[in-house]
Coordinates of C-alpha atoms in Angstrom, one line a residue:
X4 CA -99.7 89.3 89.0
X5 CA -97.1 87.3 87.0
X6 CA -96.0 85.9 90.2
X7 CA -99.4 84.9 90.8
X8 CA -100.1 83.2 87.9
X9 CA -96.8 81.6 87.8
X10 CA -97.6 79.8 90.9
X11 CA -101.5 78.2 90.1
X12 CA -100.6 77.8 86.3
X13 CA -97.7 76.0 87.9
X14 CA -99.2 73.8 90.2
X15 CA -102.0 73.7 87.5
X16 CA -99.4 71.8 85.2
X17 CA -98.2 69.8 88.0
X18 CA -101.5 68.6 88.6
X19 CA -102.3 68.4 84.8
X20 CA -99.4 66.4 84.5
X21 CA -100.0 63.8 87.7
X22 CA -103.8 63.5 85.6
X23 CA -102.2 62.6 82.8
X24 CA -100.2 59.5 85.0
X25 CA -103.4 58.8 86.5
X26 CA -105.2 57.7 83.3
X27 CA -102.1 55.9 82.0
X28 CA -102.4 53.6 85.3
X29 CA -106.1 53.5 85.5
X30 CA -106.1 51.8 81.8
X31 CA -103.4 49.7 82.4
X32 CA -105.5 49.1 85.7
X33 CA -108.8 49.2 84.9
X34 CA -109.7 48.3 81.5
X35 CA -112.5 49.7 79.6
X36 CA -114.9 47.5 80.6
X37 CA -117.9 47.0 82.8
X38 CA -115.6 47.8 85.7
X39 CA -114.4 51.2 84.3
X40 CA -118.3 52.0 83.2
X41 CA -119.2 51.7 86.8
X42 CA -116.5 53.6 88.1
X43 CA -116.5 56.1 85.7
X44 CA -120.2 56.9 86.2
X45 CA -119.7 56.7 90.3
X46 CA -116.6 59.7 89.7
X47 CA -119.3 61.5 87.8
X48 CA -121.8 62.4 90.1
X49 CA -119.9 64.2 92.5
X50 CA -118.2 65.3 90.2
X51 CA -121.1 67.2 88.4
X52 CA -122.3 68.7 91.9
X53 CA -118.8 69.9 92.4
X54 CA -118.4 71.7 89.2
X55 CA -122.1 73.3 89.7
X56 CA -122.0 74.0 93.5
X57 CA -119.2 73.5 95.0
X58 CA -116.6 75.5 92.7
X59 CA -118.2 77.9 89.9
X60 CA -121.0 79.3 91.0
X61 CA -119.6 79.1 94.8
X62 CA -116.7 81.0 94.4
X63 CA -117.9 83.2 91.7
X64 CA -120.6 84.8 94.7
X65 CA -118.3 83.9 98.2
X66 CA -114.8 85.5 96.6
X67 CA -116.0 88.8 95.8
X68 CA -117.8 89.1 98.6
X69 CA -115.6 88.0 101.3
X70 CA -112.6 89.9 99.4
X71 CA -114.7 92.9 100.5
X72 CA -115.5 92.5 103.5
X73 CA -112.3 91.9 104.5
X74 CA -111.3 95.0 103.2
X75 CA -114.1 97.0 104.1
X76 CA -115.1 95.6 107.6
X77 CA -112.0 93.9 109.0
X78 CA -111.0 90.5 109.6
X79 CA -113.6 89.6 112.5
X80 CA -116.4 90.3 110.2
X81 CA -115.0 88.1 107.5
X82 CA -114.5 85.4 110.1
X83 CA -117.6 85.4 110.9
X84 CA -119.0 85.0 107.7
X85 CA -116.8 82.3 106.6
X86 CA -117.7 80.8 109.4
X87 CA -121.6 80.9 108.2
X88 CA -120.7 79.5 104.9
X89 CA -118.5 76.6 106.2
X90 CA -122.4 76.1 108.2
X91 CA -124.2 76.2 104.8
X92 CA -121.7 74.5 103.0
X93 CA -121.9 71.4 105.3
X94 CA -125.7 71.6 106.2
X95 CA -126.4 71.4 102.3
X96 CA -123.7 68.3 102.0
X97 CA -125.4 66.4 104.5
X98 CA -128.4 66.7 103.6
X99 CA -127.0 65.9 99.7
X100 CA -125.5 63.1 101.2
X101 CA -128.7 61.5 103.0
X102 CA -130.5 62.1 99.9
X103 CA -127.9 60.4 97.6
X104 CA -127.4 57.3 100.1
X105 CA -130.8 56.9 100.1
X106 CA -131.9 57.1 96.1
X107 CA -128.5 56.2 95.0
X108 CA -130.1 54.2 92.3
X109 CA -132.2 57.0 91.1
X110 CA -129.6 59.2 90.5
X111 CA -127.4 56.5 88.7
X112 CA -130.5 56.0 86.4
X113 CA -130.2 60.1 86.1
X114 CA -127.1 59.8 84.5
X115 CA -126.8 57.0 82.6
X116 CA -130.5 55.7 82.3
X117 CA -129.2 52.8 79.5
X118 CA -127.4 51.0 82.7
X119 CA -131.1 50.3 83.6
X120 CA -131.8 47.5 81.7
X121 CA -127.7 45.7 82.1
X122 CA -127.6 42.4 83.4
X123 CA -124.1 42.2 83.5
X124 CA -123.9 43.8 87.2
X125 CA -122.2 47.2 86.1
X126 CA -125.8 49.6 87.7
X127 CA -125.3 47.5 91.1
X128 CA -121.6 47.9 90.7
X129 CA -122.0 52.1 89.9
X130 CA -124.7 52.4 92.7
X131 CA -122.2 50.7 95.2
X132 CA -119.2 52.9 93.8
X133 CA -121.4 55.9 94.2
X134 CA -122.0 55.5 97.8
X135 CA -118.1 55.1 98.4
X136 CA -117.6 58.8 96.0
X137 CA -120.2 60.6 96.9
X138 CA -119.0 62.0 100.1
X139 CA -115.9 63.5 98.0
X140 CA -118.3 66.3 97.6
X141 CA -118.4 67.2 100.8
X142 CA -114.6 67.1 101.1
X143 CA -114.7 69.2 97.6
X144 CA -117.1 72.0 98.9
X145 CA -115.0 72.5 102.0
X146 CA -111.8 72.5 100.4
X147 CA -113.6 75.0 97.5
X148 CA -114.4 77.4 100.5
X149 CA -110.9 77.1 102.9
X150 CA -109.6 77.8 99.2
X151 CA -111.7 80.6 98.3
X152 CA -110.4 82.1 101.5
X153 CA -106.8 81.5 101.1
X154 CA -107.4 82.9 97.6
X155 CA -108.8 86.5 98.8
X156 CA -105.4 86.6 101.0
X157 CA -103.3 86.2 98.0
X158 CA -102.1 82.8 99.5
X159 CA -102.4 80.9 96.1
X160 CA -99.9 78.1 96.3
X161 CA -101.4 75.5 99.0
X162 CA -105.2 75.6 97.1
X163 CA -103.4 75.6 94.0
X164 CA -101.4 72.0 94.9
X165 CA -104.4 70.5 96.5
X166 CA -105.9 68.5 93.3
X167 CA -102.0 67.1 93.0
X168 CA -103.3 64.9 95.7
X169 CA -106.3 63.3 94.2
X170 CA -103.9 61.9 91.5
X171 CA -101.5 60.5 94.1
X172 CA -104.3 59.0 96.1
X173 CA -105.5 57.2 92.8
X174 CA -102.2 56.3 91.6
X175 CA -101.5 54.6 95.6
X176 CA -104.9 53.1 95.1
X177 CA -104.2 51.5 91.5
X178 CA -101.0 50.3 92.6
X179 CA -102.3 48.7 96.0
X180 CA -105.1 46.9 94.1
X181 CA -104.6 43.5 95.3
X182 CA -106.1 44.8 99.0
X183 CA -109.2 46.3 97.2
X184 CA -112.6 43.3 96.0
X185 CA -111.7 44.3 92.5
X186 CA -110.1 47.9 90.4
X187 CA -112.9 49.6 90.5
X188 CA -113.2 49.4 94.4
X189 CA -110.1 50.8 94.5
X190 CA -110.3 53.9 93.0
X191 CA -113.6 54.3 94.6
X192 CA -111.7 54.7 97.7
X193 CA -108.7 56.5 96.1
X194 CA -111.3 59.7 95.4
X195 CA -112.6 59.9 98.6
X196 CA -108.9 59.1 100.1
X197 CA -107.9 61.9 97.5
X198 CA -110.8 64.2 99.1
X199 CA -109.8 63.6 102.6
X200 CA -106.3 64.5 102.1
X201 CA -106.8 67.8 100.3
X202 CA -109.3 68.7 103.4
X203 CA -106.3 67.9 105.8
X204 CA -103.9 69.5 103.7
X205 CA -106.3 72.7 103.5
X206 CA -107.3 73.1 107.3
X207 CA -103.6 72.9 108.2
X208 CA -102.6 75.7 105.8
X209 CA -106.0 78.3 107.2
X210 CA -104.8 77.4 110.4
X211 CA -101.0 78.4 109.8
X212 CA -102.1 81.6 108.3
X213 CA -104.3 82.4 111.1
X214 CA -107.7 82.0 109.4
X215 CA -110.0 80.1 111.9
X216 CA -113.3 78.6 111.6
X217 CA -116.0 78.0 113.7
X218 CA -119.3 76.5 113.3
X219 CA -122.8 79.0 114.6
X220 CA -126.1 77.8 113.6
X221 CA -126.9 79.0 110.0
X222 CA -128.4 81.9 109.7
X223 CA -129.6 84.3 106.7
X224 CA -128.6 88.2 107.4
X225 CA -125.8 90.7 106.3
X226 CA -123.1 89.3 103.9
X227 CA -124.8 85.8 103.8
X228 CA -127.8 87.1 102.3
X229 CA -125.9 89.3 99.8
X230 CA -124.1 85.5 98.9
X231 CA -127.3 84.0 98.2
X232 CA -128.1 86.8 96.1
X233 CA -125.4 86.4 93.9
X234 CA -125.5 82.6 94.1
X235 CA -128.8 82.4 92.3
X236 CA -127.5 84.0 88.7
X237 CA -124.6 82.2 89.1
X238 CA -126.1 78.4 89.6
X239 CA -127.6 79.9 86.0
X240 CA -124.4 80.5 84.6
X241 CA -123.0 77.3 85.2
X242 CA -126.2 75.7 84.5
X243 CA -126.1 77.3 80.8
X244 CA -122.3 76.4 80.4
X245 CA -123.5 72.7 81.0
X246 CA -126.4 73.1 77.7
X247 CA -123.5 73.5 76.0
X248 CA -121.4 70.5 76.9
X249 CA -124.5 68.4 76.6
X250 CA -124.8 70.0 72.9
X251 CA -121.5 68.7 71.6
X252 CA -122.4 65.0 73.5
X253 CA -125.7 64.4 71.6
X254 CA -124.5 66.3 68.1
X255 CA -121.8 64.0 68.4
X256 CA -123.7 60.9 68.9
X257 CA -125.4 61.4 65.4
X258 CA -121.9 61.5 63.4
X259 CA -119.9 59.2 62.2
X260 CA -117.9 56.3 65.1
X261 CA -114.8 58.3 66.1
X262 CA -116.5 61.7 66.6
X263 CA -116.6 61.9 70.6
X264 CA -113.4 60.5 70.4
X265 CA -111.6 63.5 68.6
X266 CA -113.5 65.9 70.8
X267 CA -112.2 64.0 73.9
X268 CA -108.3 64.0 72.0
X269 CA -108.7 67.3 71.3
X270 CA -110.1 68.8 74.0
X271 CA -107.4 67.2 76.2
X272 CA -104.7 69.2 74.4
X273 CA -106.8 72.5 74.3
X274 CA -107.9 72.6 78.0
X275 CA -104.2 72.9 79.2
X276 CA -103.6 76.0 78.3
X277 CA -106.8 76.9 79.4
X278 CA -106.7 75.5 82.9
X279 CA -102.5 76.6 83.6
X280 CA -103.3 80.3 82.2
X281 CA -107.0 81.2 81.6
X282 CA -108.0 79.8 84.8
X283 CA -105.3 80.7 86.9
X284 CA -105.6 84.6 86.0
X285 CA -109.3 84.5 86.7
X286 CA -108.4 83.0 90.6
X287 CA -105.7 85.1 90.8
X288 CA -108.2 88.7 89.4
X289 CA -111.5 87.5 91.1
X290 CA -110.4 88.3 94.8
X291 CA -108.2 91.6 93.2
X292 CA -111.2 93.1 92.0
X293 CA -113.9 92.1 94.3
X294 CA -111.1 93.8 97.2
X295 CA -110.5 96.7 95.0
X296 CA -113.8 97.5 94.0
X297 CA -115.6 97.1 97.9
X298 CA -113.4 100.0 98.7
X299 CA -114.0 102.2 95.7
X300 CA -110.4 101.8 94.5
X301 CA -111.8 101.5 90.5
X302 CA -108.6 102.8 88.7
X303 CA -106.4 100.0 90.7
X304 CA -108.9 97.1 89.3
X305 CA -108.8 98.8 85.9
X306 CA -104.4 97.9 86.0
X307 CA -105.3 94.8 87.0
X308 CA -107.6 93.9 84.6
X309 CA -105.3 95.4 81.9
X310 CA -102.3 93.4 82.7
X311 CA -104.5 90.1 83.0
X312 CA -106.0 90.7 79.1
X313 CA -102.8 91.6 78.0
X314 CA -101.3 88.4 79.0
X315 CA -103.9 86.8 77.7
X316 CA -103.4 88.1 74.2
X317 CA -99.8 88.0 74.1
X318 CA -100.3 84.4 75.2
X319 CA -103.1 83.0 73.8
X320 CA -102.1 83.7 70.0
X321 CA -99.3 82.4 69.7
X322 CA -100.3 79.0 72.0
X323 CA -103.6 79.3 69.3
X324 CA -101.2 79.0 66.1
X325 CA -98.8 76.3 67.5
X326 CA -102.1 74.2 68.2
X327 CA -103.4 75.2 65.1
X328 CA -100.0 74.2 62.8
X329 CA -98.8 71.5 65.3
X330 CA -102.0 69.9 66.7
X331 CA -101.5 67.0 64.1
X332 CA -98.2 66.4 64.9
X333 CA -98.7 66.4 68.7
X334 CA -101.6 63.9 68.5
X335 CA -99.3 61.7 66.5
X336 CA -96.6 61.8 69.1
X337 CA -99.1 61.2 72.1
X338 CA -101.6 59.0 71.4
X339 CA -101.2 57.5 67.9
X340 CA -100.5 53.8 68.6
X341 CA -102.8 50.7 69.1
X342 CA -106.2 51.2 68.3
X343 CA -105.6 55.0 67.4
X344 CA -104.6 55.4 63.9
X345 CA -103.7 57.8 61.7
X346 CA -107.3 58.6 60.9
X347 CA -108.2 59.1 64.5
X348 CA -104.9 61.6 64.6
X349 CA -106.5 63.3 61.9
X350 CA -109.8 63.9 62.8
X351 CA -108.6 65.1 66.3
X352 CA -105.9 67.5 64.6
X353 CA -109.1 69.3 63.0
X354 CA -111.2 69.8 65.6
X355 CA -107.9 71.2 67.7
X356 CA -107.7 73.5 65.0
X357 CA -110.9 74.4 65.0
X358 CA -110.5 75.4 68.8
X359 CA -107.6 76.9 68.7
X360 CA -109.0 79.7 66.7
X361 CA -110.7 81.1 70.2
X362 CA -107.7 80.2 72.5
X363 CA -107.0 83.6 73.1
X364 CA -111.0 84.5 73.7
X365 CA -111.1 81.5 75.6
X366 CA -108.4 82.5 77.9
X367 CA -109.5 85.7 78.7
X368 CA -113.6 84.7 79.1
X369 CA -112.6 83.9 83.3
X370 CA -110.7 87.2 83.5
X371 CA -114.0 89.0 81.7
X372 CA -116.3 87.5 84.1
X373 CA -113.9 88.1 86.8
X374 CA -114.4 92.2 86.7
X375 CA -118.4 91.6 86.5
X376 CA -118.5 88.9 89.3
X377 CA -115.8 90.9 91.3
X378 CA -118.2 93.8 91.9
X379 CA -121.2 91.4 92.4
X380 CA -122.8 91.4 89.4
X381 CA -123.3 88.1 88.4
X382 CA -126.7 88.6 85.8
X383 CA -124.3 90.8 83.4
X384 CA -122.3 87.5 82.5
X385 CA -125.9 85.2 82.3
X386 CA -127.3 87.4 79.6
X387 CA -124.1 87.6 77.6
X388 CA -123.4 83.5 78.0
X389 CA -127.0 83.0 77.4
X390 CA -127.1 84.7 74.2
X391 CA -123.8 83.2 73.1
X392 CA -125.0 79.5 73.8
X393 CA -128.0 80.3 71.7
X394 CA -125.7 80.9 68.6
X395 CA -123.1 78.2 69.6
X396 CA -125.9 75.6 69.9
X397 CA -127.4 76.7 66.6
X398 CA -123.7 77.0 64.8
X399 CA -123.0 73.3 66.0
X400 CA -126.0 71.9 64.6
X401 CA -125.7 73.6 61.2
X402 CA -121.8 73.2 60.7
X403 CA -121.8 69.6 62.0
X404 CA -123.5 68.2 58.8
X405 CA -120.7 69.1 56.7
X406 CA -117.7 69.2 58.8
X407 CA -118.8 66.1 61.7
X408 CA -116.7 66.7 64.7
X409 CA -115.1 70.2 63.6
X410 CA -117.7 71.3 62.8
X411 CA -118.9 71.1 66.6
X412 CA -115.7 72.6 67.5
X413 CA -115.8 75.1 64.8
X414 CA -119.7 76.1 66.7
X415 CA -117.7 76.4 70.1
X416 CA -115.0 78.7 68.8
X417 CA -117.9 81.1 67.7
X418 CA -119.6 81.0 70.7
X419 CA -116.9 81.2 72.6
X420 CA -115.7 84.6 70.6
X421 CA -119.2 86.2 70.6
X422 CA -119.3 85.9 74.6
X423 CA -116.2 87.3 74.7
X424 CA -116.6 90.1 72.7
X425 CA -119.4 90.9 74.4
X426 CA -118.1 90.7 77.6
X427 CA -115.2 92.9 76.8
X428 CA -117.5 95.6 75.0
X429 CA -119.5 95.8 78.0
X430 CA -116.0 96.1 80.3
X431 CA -115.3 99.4 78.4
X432 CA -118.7 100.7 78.5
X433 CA -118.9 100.4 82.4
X434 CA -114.8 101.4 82.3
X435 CA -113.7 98.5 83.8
X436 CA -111.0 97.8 81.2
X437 CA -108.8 100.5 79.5
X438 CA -108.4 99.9 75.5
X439 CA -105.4 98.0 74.4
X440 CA -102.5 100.2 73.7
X441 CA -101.7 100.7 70.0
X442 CA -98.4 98.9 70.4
X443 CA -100.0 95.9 71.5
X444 CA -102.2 95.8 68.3
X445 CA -99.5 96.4 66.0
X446 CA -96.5 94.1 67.4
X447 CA -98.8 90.8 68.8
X448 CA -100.1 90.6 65.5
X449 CA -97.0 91.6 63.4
X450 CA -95.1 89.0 66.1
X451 CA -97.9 86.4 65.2
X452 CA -97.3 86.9 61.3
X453 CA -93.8 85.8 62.0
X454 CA -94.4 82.8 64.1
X455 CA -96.8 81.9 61.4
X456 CA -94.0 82.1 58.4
X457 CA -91.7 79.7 61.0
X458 CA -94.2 77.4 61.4
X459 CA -95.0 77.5 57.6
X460 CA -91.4 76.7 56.8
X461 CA -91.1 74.6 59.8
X462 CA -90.5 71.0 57.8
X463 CA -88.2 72.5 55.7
X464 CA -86.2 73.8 58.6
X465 CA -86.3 70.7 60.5
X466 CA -85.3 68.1 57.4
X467 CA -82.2 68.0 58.7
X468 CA -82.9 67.0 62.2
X469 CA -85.4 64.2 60.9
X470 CA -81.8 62.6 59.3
X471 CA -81.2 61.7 62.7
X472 CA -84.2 61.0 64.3
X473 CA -83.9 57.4 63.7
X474 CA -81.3 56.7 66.4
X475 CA -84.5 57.5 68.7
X476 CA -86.8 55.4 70.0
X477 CA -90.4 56.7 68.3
X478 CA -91.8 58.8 71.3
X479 CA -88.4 60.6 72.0
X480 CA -88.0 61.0 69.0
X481 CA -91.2 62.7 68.5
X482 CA -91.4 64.4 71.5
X483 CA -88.1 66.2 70.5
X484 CA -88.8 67.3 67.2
X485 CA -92.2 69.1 68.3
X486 CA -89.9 70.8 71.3
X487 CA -87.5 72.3 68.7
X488 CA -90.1 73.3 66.5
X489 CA -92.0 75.1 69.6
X490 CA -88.7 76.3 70.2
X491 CA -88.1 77.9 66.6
X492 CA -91.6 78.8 66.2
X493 CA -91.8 80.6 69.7
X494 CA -88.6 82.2 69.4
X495 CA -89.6 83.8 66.6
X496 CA -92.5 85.0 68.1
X497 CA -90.9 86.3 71.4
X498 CA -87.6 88.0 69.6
X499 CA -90.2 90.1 67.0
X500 CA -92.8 91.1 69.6
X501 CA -89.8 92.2 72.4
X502 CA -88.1 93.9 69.6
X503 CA -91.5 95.6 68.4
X504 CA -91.9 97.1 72.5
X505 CA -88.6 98.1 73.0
X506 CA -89.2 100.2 69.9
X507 CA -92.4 101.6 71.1
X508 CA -90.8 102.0 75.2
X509 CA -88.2 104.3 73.0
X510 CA -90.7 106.2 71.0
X511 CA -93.2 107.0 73.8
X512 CA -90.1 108.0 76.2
X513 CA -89.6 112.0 76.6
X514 CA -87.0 113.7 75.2
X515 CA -84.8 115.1 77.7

């Protein structure tokens, strides 16, 4: 499994990083004006689709599923039926396509009704983006489902390096701007170049690993009405994970100027962790389980489920209390210069705080929902989100009057540990999980104590180096005092908690 991760939480990063790039050109590029408005709104519409359709609530039904047929019923049944949902997947596209060509300007109004009324060009501009982006969706879906397939043969690396090349194909597009009408043309045309590409770069790697597809006329029957089963309660799930999102938006419009932009800061920092571990495990369990549970084998998706929560804790706290103690600093070193002052780095270091109180819950949610959607129960994980949206929603509202934008975050973190919770406590009832061994609970958290006292003493320990900062230019400078204080911090952590289960190996070892 660490292997696993290792490779999608590396290619993850990569990606995360090559992101990062990408929005350093597009402003230099771009702007923030009417021509980034447009653009922005055009990326978002596919975009939306994509994280509904085409990824979540796709792969959380077609994984599991085709995970166990394979396993079950061989590999000419699973051909076949990812054959029949490579059909679906591009009847639905086309037809999503015609319908967006066609009422283009309907669906811009949909998102951002307030362009309606502009008579500076930018709703013309987004509807004539839109119908260069759109079609990225149907790249997206079929790259979701050749992935979703490479995924259940434990061939992780090629899907997991496939969003790398929407960031090059933006980048190439930025920097060749002068053959585009105007910027926002031109990464208009780097999305759908960045779709194409990962298609390519997909069908070559199904066909090198002997996966063929074919193309019958749809039909309903067998594994692809057991997919549509599961789809329903899933398009749910990601419909109530949405509520949420929309939540902090319009909270946040009612605070103070500045409070979407420390969510957006902060979230930025938070979501790495999230997407290089918590997302990678749940790719790499989802096929595990759904394999090991179609053929009955319930003790070997118990290990894996173990080892996936474990690394989650053992990873997620001490991540949690570096963002908690460093955030500030970190937002200081990144983006504090220009317009963002040190009131902006403020406000963004509390709501990182705020989040980073979950980070471990919020690692291990995909994993949680992973052992559910894995044996094709995807209604288990509806009622628990449902019920944890109700409280996050109602947390947000009440703590935001007091505490503006962390107060939001500090709504999130809640909900975020109440659907946990409830996920895991359901996972032992049903025995899908094992309970966390006694050494874990004692030497994480006495390990977490210690990293805490390092990062408490942490200016002290570092006054020294800050003597010779100076020679640096400022964002060296910065960037290497927060690397030796991760360093100190994290060493502390890893030499207590190694220490701690060496002790425990050596107690629970038999005497000869």
């Amino acid at each position: 499994m660490l292997r696993r991760l290792s490779v999608i939480g590396g290619w993850t990063l990569v990606s995360r990083l090559f992101g990062f790039l990408r929005d350093l050109v597009m402003a230099s590029v771009l702007g923030a004006g009417p021509l980034a408005d447009a653009f922005l709104i055009a990326f978002r519409l596919p975009n939306h689709f994509r994280a509904i359709v085409a990824e979540g609530a796709f792969n959380a039904a077609f994984v599991p599923t085709y995970a166990a047929t394979l396993a079950r019923d061989g590999e000419a049944r699973a051909r076949a039926f990812r054959s029949q949902m490579l059909s679906w997947l591009m009847l639905v596209n086309l037809v999503l396509l015609a319908l967006a060509l066609v009422a283009t300007g309907w669906l811009v109004f949909l998102l951002a009704p307030g362009l309606g009324s502009s008579s500076n060009g930018v709703r013309d501009l987004a509807i004539e983006l839109t119908r260069i982006t759109f079609p990225y969706l149907l790249c997206m879906s079929a790259v979701t489902l050749m992935s979703g397939v490479l995924n259940a043969e434990r061939k992780f690396a090629v899907a997991a390096a496939a969003p790398v090349l929407l960031n090059v194909a933006m980048i190439a597009a930025f920097l060749s701007v002068q053959w585009f009408p105007d910027a926002a043309h031109a990464a208009a045309w780097g999305t759908l170049t960045g779709g194409v590409l990962q298609v390519i770069l997909l069908t070559i790697a199904v066909a090198r690993a002997g996966l063929g597809f074919s193309l019958p006329l749809p039909r309903r029957d067998g594994e692809v009405a057991l997919f549509f089963k599961r789809l329903g309660p899933a398009l749910l799930t990601a419909g109530v994970v949405q509520v949420a999102v929309f939540a902090d938006t319009i909270l946040a419009s009612f605070l103070p100027t500045g409070a979407l932009s420390h969510l957006a800061y902060a979230d930025r920092l938070y979501q790495l962790p999230l997407g290089v571990i918590g997302i990678a495990l749940g790719t790499a369990v989802l096929p595990e389980i759904g394999r090991d549970a179609g053929v009955g084998a319930e003790d070997k998706a118990r290990r894996v489920m173990d080892r996936a929560l474990r690394i989650c804790l053992m990873v997620g706290l001490p991540i949690g209390l570096a963002m908690a103690f460093l955030g500030e600093d970190a937002i200081r070193v990144l983006f504090q210069r220009g317009a963002f002052d040190a009131a902006a780095t403020a406000g963004s270091a509390a709501v990182l705080a705020a989040y980073a109180v979950a980070l471990p819950a919020a690692l291990a949610i995909r994993t949680l929902v992973a052992a559910f959607n894995g044996r094709g129960d995807m209604t288990t994980p509806l009622k628990a989100l449902a019920g944890a949206t109700v409280v996050n929603v109602a947390l947000k509202a009440l703590l935001s009057t007091e505490h503006g934008a962390a107060g939001l975050a500090m709504g999130t973190s809640a909900g975020v540990w109440i659907y946990a919770v409830t996920l895991y406590v359901l996972c032992r009832k049903r025995g899908y999980v094992s309970a966390f061994a006694l050494a874990d609970l004692v030497f994480v958290p006495l390990a977490a104590g210690s990293m805490t006292l390092a990062l408490w003493n942490i200016d002290a320990l570092l006054a020294s180096l800050e003597l010779v900062l100076f020679i640096f230019p400022p964002l060296p400078a910065g960037l290497l005092w927060l690397t030796t204080a991760a360093i100190l911090s994290f060493g502390a952590y890893a030499l207590v908690l190694a220490g701690g289960l060496f002790v425990a190996r050596r107690i629970r070892r038999p005497r000869s």
